[in-house]
CSV table of C-alpha atoms in Angstrom, one decimal:
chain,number,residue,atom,x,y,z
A,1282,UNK,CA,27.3,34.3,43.3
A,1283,UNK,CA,27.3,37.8,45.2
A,1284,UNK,CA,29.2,40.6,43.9
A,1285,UNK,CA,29.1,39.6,40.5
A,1286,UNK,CA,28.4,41.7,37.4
A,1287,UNK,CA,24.8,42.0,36.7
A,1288,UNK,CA,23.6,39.3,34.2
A,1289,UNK,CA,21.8,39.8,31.0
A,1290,UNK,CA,17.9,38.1,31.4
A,1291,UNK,CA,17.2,35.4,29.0
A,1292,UNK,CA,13.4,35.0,29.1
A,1293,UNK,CA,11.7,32.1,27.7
A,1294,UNK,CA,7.7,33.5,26.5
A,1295,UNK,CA,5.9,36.1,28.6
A,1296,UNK,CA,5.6,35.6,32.3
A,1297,UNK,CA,2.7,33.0,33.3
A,1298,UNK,CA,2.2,29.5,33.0
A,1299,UNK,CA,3.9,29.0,29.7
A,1300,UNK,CA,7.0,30.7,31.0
A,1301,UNK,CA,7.2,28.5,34.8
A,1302,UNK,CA,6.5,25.3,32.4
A,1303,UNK,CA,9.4,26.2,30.7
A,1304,UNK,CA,11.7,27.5,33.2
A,1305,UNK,CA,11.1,24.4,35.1
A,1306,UNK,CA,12.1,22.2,32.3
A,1307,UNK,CA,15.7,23.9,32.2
A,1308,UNK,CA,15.9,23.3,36.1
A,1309,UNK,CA,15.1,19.3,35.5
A,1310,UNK,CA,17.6,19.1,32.1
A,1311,UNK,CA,14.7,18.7,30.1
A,1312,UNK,CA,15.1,21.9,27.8
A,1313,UNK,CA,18.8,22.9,26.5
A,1314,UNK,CA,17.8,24.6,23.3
A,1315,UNK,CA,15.2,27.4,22.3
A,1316,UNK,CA,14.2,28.8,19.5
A,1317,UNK,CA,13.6,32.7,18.8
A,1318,UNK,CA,12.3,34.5,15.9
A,1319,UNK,CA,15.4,36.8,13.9
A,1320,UNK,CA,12.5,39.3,13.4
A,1321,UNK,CA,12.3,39.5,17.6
A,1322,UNK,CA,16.2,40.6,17.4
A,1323,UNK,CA,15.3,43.1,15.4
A,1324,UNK,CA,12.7,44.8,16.7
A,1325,UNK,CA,14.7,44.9,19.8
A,1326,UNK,CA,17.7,46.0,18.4
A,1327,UNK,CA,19.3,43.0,20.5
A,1328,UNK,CA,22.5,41.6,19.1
A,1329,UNK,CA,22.4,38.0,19.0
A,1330,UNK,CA,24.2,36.4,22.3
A,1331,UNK,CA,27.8,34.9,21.5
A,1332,UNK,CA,28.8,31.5,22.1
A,1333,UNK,CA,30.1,31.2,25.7
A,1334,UNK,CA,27.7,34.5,27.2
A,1335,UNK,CA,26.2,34.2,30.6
A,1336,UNK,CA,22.7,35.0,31.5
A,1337,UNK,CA,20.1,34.7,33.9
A,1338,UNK,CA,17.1,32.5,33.7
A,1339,UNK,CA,14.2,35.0,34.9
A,1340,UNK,CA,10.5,33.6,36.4
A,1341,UNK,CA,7.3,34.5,36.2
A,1342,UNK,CA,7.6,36.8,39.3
A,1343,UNK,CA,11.1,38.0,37.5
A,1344,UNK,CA,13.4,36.4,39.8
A,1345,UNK,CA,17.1,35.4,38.7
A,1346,UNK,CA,16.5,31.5,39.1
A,1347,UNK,CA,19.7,30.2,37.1
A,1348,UNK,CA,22.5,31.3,35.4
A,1349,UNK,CA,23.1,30.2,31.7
A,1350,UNK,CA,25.7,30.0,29.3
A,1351,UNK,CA,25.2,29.7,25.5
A,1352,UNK,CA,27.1,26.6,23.8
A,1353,UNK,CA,25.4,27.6,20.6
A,1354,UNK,CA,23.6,30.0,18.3
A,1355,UNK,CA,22.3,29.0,14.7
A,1356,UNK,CA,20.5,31.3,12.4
A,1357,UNK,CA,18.2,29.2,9.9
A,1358,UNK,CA,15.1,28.9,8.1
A,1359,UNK,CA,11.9,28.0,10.0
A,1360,UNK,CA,11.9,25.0,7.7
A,1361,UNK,CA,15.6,23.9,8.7
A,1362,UNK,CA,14.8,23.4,12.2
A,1363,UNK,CA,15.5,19.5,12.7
A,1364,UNK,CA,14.3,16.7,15.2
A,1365,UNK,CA,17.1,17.1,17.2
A,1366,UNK,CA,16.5,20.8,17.9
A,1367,UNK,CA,12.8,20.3,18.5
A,1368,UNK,CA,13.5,17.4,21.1
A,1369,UNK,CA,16.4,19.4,23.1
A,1370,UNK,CA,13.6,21.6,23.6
A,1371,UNK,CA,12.2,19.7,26.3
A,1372,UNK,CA,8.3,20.2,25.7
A,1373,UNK,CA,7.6,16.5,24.8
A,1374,UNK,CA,8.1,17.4,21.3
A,1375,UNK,CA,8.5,14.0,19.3
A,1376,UNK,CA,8.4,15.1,15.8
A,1377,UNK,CA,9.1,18.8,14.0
A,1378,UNK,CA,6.1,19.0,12.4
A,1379,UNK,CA,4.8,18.9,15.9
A,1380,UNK,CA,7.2,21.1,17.8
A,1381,UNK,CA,6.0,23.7,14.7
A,1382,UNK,CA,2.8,23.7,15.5
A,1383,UNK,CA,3.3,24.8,19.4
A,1384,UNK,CA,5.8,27.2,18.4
A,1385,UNK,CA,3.4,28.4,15.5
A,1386,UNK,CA,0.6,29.1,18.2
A,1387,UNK,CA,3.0,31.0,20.3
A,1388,UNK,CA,4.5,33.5,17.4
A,1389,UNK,CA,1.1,34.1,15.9
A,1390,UNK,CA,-0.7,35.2,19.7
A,1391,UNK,CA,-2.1,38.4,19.9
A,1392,UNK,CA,0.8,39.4,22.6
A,1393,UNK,CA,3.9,38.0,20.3
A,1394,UNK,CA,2.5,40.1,17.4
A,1395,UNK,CA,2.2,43.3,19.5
A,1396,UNK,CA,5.7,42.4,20.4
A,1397,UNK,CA,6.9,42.8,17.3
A,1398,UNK,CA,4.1,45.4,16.2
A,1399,UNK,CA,2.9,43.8,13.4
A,1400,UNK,CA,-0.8,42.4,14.2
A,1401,UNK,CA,-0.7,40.4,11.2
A,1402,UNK,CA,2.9,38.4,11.9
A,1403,UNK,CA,2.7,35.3,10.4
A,1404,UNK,CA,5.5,32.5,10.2
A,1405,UNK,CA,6.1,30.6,6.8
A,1406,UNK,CA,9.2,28.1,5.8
A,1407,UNK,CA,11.5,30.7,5.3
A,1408,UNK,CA,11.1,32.9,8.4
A,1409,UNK,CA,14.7,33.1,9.9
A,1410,UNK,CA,14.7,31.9,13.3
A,1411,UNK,CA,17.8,32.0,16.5
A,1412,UNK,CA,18.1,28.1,17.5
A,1413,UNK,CA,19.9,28.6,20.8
A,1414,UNK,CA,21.8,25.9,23.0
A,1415,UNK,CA,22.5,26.3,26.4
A,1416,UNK,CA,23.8,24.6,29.6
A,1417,UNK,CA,22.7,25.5,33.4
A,1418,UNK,CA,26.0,26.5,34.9
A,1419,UNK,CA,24.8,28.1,38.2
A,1420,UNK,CA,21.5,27.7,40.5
A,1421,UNK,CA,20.5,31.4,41.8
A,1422,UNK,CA,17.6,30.8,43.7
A,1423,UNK,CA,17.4,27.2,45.5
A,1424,UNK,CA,14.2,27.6,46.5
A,1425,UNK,CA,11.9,28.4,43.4
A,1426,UNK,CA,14.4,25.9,41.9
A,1427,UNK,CA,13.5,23.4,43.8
A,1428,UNK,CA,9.4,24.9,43.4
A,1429,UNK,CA,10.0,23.9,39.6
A,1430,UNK,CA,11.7,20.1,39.6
């Protein structure tokens, strides 16, 4: 895809293992959907992506791996989030109340609350939350594609 436009980055967590794990589960099909906190947005004065944007799956080491389209984008309550959604996320999730609890651990760490500034964040029922969908419409990067399957 040479010459093109330079993509937006969609980043899944902070760059490490959680971030590979997750990039590689987008490479195998496991993962179409992720979730974001509204508050995130906010701080980063980000408008939410439309339905049909293209982005780039960034690595650990930052590279473009994949491009991505968005098929969906649901603001909703924390406690609206549904089995569905927590399965499409493609960690092995098999219930909500599970999928909360890895997410939970992720939004309260000491590097997501100095993200958003606030060192006491703390996510409740009614935090708003982005619930994305997305499809792999491009591989970038062959290579560390293959790395991740």
């Amino acid at each position: 895809m040479s010459n093109r436009e330079p993509l937006k980055p969609f980043l899944l967590a902070f760059p490490g293992p959680l971030r590979d794990q997750l990039v590689g589960a987008v490479l195998t099909g496991a993962k179409i959907s992720t979730t974001g906190l509204l508050a995130e947005y906010e701080v980063e004065r980000e408008e939410l992506p439309p339905v049909g944007e293209q982005s780039a799956l960034i690595d650990s080491d930052g590279r473009e791996i994949a491009v991505l389209e968005v098929s969906e984008v649901r603001v909703l309550r924390l406690g609206d989030i549904d089995l569905q959604h927590a399965v499409d996320e493609g960690e092995g999730y098999t219930s909500v109340a599970e999928w909360r609890a890895g997410h939970e651990k992720f939004w309260h760490s000491d590097e997501m609350r100095e993200a958003l500034g606030d060192p006491e964040f703390t996510v409740d029922d009614d935090t708003m939350v982005v619930a994305e969908r997305f499809r792999v419409v491009e591989l970038l990067d062959p290579v560390a594609g293959a790395k991740e399957r």
